[in-house]
Backbone as a chain_set.jsonl record, in Angstrom:
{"seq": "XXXXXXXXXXXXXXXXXXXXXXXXXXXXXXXXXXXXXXXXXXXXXXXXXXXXXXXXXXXXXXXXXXXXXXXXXXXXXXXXXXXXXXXXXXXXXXXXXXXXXXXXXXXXXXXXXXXXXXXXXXXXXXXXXXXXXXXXXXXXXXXXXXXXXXXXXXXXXXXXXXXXXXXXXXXXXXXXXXXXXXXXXXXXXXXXXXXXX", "coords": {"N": [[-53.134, -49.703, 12.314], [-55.866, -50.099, 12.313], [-56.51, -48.997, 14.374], [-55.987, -46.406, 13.313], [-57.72, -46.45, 10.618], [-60.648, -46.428, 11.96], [-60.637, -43.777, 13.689], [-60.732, -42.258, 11.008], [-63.091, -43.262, 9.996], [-64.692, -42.398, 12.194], [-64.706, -39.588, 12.392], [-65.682, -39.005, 9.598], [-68.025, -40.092, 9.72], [-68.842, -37.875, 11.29], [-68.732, -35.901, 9.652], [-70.447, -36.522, 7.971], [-72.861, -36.227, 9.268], [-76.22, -34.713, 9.721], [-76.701, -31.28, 10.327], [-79.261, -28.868, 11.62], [-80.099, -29.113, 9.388], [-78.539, -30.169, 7.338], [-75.698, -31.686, 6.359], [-72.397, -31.634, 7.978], [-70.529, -31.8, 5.8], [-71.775, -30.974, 3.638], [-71.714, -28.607, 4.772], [-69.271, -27.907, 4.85], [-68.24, -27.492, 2.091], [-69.893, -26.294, 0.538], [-69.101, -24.072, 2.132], [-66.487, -23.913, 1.158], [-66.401, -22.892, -1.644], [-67.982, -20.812, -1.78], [-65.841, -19.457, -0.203], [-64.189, -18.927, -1.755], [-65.098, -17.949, -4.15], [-66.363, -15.509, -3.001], [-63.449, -14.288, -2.085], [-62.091, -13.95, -4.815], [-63.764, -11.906, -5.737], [-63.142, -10.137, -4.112], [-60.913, -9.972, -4.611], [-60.873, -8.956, -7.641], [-62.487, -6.509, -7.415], [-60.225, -5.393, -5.155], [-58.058, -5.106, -7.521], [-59.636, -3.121, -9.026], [-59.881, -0.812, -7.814], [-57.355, -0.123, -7.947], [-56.221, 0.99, -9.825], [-54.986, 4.027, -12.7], [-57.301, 4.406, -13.875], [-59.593, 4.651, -11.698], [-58.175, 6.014, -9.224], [-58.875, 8.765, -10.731], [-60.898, 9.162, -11.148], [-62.498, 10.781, -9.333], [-63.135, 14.287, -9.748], [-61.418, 16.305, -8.196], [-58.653, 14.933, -8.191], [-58.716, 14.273, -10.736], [-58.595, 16.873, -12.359], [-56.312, 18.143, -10.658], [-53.735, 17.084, -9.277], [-53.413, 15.195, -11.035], [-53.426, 16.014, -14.327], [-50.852, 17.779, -13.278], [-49.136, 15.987, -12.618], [-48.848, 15.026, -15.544], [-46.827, 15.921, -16.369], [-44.227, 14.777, -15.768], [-41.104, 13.436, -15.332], [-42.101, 11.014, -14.317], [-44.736, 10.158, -15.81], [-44.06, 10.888, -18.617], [-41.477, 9.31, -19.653], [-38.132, 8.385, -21.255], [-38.069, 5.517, -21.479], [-40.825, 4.733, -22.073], [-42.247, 3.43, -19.791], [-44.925, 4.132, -17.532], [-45.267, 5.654, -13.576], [-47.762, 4.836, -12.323], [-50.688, 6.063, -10.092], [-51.021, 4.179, -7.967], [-48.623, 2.719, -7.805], [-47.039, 4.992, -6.961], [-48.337, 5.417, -4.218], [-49.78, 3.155, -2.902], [-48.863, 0.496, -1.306], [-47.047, -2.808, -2.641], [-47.092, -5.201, -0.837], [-49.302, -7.078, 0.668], [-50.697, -6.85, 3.591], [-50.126, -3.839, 4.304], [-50.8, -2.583, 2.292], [-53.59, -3.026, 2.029], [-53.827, -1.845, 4.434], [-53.375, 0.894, 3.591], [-55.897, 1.606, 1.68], [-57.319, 1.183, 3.088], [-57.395, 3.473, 4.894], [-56.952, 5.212, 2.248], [-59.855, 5.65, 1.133], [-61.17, 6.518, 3.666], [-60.078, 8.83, 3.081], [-61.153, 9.834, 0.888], [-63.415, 10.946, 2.396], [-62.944, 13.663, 2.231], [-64.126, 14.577, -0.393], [-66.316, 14.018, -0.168], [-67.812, 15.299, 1.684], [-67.012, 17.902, 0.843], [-64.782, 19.646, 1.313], [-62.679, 19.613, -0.064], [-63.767, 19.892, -2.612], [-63.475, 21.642, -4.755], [-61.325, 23.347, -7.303], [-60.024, 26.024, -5.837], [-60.515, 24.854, -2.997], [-59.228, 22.766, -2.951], [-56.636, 24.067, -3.652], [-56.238, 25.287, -1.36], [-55.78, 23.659, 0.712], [-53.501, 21.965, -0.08], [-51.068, 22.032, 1.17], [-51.695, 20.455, 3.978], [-52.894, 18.292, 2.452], [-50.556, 17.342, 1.055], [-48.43, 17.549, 3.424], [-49.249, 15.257, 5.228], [-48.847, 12.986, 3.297], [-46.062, 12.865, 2.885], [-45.14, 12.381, 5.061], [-46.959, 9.888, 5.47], [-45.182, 8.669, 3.642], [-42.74, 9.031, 4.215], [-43.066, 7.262, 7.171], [-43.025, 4.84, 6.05], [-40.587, 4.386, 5.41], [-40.368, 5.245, 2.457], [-41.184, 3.188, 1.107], [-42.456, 2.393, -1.483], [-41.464, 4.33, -3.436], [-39.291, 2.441, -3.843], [-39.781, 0.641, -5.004], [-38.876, 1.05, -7.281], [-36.796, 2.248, -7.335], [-33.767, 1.863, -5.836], [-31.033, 2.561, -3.384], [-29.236, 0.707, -3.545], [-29.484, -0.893, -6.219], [-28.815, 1.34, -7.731], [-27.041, 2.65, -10.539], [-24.582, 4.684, -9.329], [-22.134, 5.532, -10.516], [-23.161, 6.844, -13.008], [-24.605, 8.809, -12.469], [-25.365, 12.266, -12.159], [-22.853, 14.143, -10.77], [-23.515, 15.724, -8.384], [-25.758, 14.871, -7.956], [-24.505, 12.246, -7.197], [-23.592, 12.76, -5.166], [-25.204, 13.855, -3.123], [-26.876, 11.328, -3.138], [-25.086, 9.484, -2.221], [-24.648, 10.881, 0.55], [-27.391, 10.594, 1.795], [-27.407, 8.021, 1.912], [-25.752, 7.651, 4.128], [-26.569, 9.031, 6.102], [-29.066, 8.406, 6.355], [-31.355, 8.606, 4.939], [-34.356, 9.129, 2.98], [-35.768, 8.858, -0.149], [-38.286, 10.612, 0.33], [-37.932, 12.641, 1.727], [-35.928, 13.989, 0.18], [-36.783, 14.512, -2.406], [-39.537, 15.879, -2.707], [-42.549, 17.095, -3.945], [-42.164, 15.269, -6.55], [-43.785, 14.391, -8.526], [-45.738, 16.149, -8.449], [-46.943, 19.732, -8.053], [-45.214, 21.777, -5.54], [-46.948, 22.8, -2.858], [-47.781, 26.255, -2.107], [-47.29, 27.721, 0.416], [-44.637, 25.687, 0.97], [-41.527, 25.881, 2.298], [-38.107, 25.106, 1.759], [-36.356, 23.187, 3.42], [-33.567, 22.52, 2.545], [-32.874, 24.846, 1.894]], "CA": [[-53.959, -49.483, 11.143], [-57.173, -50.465, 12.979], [-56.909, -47.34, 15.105], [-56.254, -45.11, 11.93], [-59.267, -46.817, 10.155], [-61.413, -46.327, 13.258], [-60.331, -42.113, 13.187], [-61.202, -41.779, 9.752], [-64.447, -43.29, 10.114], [-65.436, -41.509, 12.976], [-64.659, -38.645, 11.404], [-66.608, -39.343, 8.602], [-69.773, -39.975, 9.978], [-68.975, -36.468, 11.709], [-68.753, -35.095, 8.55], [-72.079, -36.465, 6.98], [-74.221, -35.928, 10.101], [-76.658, -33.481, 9.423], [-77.155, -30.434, 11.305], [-80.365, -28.664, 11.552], [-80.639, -29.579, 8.167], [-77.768, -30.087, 6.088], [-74.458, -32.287, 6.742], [-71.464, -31.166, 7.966], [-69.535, -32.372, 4.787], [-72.622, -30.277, 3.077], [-71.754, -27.138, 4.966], [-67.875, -27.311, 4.462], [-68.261, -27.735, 0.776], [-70.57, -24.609, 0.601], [-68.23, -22.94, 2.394], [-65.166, -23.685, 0.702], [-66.506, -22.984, -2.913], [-68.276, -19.544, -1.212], [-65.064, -18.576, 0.053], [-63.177, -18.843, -3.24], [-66.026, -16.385, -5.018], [-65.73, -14.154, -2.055], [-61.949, -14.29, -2.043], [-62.132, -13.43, -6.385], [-64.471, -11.114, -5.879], [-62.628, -9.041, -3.277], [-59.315, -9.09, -5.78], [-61.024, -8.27, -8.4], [-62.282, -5.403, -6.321], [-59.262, -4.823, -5.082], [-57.453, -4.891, -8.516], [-59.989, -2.022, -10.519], [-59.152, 0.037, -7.412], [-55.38, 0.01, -7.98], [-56.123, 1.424, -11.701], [-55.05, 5.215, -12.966], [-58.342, 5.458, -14.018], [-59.976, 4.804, -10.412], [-57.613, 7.284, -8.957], [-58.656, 10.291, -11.114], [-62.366, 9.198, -11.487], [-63.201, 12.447, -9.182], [-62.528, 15.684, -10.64], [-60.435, 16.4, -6.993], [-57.768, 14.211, -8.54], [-58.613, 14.603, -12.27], [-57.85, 18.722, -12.703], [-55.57, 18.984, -9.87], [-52.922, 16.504, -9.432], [-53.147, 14.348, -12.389], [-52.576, 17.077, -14.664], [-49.629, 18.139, -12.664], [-48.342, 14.559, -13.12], [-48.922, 14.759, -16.709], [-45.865, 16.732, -17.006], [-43.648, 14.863, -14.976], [-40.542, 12.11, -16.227], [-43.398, 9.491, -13.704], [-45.353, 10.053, -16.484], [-43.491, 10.811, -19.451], [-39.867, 9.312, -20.009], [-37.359, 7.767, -22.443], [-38.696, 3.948, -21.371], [-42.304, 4.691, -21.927], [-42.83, 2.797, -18.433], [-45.165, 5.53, -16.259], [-45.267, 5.009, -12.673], [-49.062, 5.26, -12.271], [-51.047, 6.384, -8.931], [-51.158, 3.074, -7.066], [-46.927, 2.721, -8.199], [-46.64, 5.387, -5.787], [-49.44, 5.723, -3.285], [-50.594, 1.927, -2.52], [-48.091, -0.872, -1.303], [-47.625, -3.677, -2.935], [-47.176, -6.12, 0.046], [-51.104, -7.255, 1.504], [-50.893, -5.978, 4.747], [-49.847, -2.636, 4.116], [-51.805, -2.162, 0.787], [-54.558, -3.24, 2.881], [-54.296, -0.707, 5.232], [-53.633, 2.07, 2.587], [-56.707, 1.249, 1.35], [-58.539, 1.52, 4.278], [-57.036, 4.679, 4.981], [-57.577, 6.173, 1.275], [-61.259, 5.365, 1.742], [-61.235, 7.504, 4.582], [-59.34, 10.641, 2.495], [-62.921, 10.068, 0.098], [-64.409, 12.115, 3.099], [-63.148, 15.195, 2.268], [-64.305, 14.932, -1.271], [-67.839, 13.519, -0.215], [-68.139, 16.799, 2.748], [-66.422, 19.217, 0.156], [-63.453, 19.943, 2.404], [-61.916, 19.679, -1.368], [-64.486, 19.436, -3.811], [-63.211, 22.7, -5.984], [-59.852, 23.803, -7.618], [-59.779, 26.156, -4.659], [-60.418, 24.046, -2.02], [-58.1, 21.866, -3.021], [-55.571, 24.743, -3.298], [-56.238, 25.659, -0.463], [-55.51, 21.945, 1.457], [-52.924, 21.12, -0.469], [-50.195, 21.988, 2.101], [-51.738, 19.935, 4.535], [-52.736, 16.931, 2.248], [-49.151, 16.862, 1.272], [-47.524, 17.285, 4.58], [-49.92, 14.147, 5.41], [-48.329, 12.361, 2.664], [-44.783, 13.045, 2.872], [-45.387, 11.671, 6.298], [-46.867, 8.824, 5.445], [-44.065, 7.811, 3.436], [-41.306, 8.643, 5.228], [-42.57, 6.371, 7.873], [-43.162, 3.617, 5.013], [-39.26, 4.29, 4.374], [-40.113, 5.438, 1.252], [-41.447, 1.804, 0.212], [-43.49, 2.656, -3.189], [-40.635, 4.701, -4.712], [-37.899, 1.993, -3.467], [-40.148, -0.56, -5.687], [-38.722, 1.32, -8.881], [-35.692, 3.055, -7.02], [-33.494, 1.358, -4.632], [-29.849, 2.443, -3.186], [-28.724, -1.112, -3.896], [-29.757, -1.358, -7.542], [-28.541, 2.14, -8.576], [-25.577, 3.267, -11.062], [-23.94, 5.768, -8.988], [-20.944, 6.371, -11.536], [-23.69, 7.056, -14.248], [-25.172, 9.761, -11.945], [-24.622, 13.646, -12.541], [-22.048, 14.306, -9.631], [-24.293, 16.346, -7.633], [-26.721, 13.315, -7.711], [-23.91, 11.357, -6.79], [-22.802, 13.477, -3.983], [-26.358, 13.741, -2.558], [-27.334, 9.984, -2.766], [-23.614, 8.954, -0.604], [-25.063, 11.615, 1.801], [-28.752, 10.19, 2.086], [-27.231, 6.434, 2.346], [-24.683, 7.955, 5.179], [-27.491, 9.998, 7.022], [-30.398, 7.323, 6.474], [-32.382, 10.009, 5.009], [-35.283, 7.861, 2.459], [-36.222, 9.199, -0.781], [-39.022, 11.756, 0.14], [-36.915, 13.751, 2.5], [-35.568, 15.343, -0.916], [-38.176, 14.362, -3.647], [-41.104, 15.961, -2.387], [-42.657, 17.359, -5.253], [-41.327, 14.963, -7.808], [-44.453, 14.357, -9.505], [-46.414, 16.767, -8.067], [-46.435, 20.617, -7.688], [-45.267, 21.53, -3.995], [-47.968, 23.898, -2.02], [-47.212, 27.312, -1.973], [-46.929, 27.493, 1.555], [-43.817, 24.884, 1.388], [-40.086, 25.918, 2.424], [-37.327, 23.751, 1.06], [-35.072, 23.193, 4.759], [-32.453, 22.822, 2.564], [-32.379, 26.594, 1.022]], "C": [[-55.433, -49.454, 11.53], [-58.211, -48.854, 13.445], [-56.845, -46.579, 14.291], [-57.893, -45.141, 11.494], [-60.628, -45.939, 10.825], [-61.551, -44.568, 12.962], [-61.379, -41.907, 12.399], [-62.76, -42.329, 9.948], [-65.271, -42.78, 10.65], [-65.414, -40.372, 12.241], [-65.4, -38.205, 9.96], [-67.474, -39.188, 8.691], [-69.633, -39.058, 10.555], [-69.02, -35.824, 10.767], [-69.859, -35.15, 7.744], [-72.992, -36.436, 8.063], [-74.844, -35.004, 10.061], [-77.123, -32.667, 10.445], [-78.411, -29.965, 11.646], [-81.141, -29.907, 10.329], [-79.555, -29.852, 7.138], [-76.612, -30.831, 6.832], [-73.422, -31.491, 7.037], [-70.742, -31.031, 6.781], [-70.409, -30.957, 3.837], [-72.535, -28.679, 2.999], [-70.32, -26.612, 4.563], [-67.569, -27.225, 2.909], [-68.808, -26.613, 0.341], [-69.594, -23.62, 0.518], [-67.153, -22.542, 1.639], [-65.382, -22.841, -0.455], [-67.452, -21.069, -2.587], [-67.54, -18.669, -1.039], [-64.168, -18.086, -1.317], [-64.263, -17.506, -4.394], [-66.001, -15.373, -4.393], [-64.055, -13.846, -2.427], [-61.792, -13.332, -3.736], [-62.381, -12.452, -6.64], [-63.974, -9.966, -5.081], [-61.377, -8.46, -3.873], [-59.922, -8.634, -6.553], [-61.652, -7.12, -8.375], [-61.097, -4.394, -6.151], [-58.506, -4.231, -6.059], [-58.263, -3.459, -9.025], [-59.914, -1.071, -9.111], [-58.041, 0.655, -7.38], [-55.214, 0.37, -9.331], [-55.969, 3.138, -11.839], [-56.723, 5.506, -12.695], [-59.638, 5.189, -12.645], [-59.733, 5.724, -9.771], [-58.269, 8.423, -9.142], [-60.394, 10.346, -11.896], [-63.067, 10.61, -10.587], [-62.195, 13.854, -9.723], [-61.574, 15.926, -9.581], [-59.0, 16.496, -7.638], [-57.389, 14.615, -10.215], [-57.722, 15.9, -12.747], [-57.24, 19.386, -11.907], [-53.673, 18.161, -10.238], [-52.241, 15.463, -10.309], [-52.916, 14.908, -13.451], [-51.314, 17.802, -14.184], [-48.439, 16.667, -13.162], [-48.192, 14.073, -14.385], [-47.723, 15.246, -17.377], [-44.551, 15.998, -16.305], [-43.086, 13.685, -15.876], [-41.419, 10.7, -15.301], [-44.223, 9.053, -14.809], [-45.002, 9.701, -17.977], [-42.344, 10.095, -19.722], [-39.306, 8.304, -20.902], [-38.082, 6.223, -22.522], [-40.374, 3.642, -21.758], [-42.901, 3.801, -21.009], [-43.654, 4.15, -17.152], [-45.272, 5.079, -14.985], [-46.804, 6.099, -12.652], [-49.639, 5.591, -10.512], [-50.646, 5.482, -7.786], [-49.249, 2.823, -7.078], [-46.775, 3.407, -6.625], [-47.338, 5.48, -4.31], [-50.134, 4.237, -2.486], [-49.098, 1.218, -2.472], [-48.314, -2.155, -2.059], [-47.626, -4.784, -2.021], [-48.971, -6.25, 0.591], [-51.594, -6.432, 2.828], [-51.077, -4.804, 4.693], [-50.48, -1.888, 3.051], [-53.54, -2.467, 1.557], [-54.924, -2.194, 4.099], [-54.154, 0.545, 4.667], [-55.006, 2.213, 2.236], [-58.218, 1.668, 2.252], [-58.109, 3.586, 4.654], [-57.464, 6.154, 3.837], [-59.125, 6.397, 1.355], [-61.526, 6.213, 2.516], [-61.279, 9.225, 3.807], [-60.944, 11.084, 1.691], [-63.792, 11.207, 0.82], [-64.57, 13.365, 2.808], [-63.941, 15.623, 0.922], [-66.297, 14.409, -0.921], [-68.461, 15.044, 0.614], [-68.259, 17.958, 1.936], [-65.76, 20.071, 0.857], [-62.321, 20.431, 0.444], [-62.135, 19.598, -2.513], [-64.105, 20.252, -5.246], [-61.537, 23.044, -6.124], [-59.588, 24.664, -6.017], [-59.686, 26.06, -3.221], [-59.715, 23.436, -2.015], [-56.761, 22.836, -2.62], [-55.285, 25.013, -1.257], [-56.024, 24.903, 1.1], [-54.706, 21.464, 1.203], [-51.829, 21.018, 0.279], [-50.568, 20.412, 3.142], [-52.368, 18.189, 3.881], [-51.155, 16.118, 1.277], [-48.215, 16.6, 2.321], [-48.191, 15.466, 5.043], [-48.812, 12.621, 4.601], [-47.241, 11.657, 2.234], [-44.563, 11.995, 4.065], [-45.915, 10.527, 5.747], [-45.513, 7.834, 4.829], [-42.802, 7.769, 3.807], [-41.866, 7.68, 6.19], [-42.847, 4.992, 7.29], [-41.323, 3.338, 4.558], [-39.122, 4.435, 2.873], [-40.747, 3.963, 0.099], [-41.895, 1.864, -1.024], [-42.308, 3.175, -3.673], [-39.552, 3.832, -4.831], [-38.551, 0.502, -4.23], [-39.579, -0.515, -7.05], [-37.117, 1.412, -8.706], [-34.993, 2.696, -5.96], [-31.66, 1.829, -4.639], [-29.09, 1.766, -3.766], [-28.437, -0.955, -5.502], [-29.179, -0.043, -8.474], [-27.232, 2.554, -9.186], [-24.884, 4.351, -10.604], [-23.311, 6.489, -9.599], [-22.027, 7.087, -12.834], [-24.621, 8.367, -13.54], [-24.579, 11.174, -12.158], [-23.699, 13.138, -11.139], [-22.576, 15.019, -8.934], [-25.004, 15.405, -7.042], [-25.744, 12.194, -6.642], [-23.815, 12.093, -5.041], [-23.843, 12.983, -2.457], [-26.817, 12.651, -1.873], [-26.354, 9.2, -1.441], [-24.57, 9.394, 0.488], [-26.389, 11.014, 2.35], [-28.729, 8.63, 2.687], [-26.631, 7.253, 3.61], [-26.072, 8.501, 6.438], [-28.892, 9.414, 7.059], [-31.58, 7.603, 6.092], [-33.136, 8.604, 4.045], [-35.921, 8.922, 1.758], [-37.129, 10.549, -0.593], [-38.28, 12.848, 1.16], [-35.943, 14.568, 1.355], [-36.579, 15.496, -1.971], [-39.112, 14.581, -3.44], [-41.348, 17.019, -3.466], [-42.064, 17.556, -6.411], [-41.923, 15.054, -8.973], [-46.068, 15.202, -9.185], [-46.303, 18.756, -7.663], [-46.729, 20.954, -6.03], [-46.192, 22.683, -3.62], [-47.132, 25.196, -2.071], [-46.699, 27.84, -1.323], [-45.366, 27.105, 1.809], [-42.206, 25.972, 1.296], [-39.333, 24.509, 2.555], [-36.363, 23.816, 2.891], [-34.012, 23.056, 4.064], [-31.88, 23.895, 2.231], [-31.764, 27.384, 2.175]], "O": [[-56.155, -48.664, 10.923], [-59.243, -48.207, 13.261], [-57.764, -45.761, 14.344], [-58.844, -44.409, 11.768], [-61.344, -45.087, 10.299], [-62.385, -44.109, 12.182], [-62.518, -41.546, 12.693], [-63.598, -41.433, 10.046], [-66.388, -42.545, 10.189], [-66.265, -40.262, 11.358], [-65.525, -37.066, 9.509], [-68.1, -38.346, 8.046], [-70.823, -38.802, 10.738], [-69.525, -34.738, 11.052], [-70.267, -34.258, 7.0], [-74.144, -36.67, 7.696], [-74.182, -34.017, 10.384], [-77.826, -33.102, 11.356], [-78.977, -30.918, 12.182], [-81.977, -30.81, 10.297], [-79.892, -29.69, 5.965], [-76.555, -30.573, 8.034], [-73.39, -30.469, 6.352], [-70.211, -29.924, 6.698], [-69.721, -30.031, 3.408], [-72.86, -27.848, 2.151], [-70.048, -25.491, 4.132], [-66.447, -26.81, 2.621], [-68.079, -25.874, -0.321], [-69.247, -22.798, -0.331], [-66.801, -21.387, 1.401], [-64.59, -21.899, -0.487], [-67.312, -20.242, -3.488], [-67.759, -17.489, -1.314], [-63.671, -17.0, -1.615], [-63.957, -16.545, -5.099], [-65.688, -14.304, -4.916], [-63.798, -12.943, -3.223], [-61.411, -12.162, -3.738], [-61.764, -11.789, -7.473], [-64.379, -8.84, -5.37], [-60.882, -7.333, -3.84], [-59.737, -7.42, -6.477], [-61.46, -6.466, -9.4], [-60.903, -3.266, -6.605], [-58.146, -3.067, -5.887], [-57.493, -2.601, -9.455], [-59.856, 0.031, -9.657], [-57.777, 1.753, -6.89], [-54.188, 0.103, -9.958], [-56.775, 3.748, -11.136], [-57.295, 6.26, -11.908], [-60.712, 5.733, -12.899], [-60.651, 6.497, -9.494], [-58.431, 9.196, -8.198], [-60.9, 11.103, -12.724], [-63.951, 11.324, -11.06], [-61.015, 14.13, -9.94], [-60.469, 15.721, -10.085], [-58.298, 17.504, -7.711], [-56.36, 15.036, -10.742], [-56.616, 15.953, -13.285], [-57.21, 20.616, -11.887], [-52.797, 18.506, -11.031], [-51.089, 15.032, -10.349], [-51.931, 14.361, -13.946], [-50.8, 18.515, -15.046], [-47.389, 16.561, -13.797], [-47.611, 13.011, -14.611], [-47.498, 15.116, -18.581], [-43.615, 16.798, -16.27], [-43.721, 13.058, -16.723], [-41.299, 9.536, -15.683], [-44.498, 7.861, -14.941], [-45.386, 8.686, -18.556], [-42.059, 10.751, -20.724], [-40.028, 7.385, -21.288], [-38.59, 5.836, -23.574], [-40.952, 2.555, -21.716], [-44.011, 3.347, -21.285], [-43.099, 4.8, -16.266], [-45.411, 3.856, -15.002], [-46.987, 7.304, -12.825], [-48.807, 5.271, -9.663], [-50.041, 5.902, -6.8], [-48.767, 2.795, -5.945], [-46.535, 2.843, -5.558], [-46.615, 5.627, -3.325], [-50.933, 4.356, -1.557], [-48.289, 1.334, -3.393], [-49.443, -2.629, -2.19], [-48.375, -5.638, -2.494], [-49.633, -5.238, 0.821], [-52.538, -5.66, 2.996], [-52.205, -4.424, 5.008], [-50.619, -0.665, 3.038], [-54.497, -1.752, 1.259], [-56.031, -1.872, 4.532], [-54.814, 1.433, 5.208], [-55.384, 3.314, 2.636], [-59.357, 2.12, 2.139], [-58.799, 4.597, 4.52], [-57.904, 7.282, 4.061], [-59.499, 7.519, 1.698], [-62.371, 6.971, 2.041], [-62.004, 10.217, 3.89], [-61.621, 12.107, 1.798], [-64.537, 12.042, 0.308], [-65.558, 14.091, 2.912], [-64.417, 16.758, 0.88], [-67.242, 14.634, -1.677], [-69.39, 15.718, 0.17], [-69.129, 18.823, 2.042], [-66.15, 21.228, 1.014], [-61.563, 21.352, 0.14], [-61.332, 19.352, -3.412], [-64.282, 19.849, -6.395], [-60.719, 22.993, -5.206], [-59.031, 24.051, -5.106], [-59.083, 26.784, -2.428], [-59.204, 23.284, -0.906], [-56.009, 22.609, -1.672], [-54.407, 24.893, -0.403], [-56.086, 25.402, 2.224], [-54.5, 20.419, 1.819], [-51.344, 19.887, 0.237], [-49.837, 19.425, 3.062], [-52.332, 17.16, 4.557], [-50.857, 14.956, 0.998], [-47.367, 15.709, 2.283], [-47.361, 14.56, 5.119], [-48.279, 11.662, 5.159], [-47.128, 10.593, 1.626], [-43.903, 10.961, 3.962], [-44.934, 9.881, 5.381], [-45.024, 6.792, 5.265], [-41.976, 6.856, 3.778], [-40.997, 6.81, 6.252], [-42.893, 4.031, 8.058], [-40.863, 2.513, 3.769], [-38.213, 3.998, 2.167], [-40.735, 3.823, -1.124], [-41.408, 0.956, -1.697], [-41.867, 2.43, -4.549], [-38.737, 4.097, -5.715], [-37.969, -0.574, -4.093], [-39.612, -1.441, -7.86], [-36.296, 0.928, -9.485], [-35.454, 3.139, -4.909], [-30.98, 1.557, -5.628], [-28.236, 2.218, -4.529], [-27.292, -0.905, -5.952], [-29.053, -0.177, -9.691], [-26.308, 2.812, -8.415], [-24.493, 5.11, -11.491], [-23.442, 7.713, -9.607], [-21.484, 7.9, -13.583], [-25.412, 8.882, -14.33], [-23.364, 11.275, -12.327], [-23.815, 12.042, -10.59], [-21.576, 15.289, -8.268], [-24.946, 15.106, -5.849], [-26.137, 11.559, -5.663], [-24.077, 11.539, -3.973], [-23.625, 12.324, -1.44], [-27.115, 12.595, -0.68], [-26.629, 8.668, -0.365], [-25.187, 8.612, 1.211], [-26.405, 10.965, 3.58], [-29.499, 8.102, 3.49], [-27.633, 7.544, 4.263], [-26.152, 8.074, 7.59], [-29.777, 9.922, 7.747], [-32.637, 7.166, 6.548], [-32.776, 7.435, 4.181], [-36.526, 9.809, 2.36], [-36.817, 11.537, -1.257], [-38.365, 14.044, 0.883], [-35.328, 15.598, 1.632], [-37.097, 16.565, -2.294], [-39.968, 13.769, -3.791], [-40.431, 17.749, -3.843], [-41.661, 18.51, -7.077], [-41.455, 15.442, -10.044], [-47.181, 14.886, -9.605], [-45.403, 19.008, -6.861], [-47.732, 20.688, -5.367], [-46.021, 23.663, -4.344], [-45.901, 25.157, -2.075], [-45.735, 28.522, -1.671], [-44.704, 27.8, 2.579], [-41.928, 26.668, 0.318], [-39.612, 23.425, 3.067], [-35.777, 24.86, 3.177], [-33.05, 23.438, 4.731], [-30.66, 24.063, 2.211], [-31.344, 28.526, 1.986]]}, "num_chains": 1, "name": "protein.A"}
């Protein structure tokens, strides 16, 4: 008990000795109550990024693909649940939403350069910022649509029989959602051939 005592005391007076100018105890107390407003301030950050209306705040987004998606059952359907931008496009795990993030940030370039600033610029990109895309989520396994839509969780028997046929085949062959669903909620580039036609 002596030797505990002893510890803690030392410890103690390491904690109120002041540095230049201020105690240790002084500076970790700062810190802690610093980090927690940083920390708040970076979700709530984070959060009004992960909003529709963030998404489709540049026109890019607004009068290309968000109108396209306005027509789509993502948007519209029997449940009135829409699956909004971030649904499909942002992870929800930290890591990985974290590096989306960093990554979308990046895509901003083309609209800051004007690589894509006009309806026809955009047209004219959209092959290649879909192929981009497709790609990213196939090597995500599809994660964002498998948050709504999962093998596991689905009614097979309640599926057309085509559907049904398809899905067996995609579990059997390991295939992952966007390897058929590429422009589900989006129209596909003009450019695009279906490999399965």
């Amino acid at each position: 008990m002596n030797k505990l005592s002893s510890c803690v005391k030392g410890l103690w007076a390491t904690l109120k000795r002041p540095s230049a100018k201020y105690s240790l105890l002084t500076l970790l107390v700062v810190g802690f109550f610093a980090g927690i407003i940083f920390w708040g301030g970076f979700h709530t950050g984070l959060d009004a990024t992960n909003k529709m209306e963030f998404c489709i705040g540049c026109h890019e987004m607004r009068d290309t693909v968000y109108e396209e998606y306005k027509e789509t059952i993502h948007y519209k359907n029997r449940v009135g649940v829409p699956a909004t931008c971030p649904d499909c496009h942002v992870a929800k795990e930290f890591g990985p939403k974290m590096y989306r993030k960093a990554e979308a940030s990046l895509e901003l370039w083309g609209s800051i350069i004007g690589t894509i600033n006009t309806p026809e610029k955009f047209e004219a990109n959209r092959m290649r910022l879909a192929t981009h895309e497709w790609a990213r989520m196939k090597a995500s396994g599809s994660r964002e649509c498998k948050n709504c839509h999962h093998f596991d969780s689905m009614e097979v028997k309640k599926q057309k029989p085509k559907a049904q046929e398809m899905h067996a085949k995609a579990v059997k062959e390991g295939k992952t959602c966007i390897d058929c669903h590429k422009g589900i909620a989006h129209l596909l580039p003009k450019e695009y051939i279906d490999p399965d036609e």
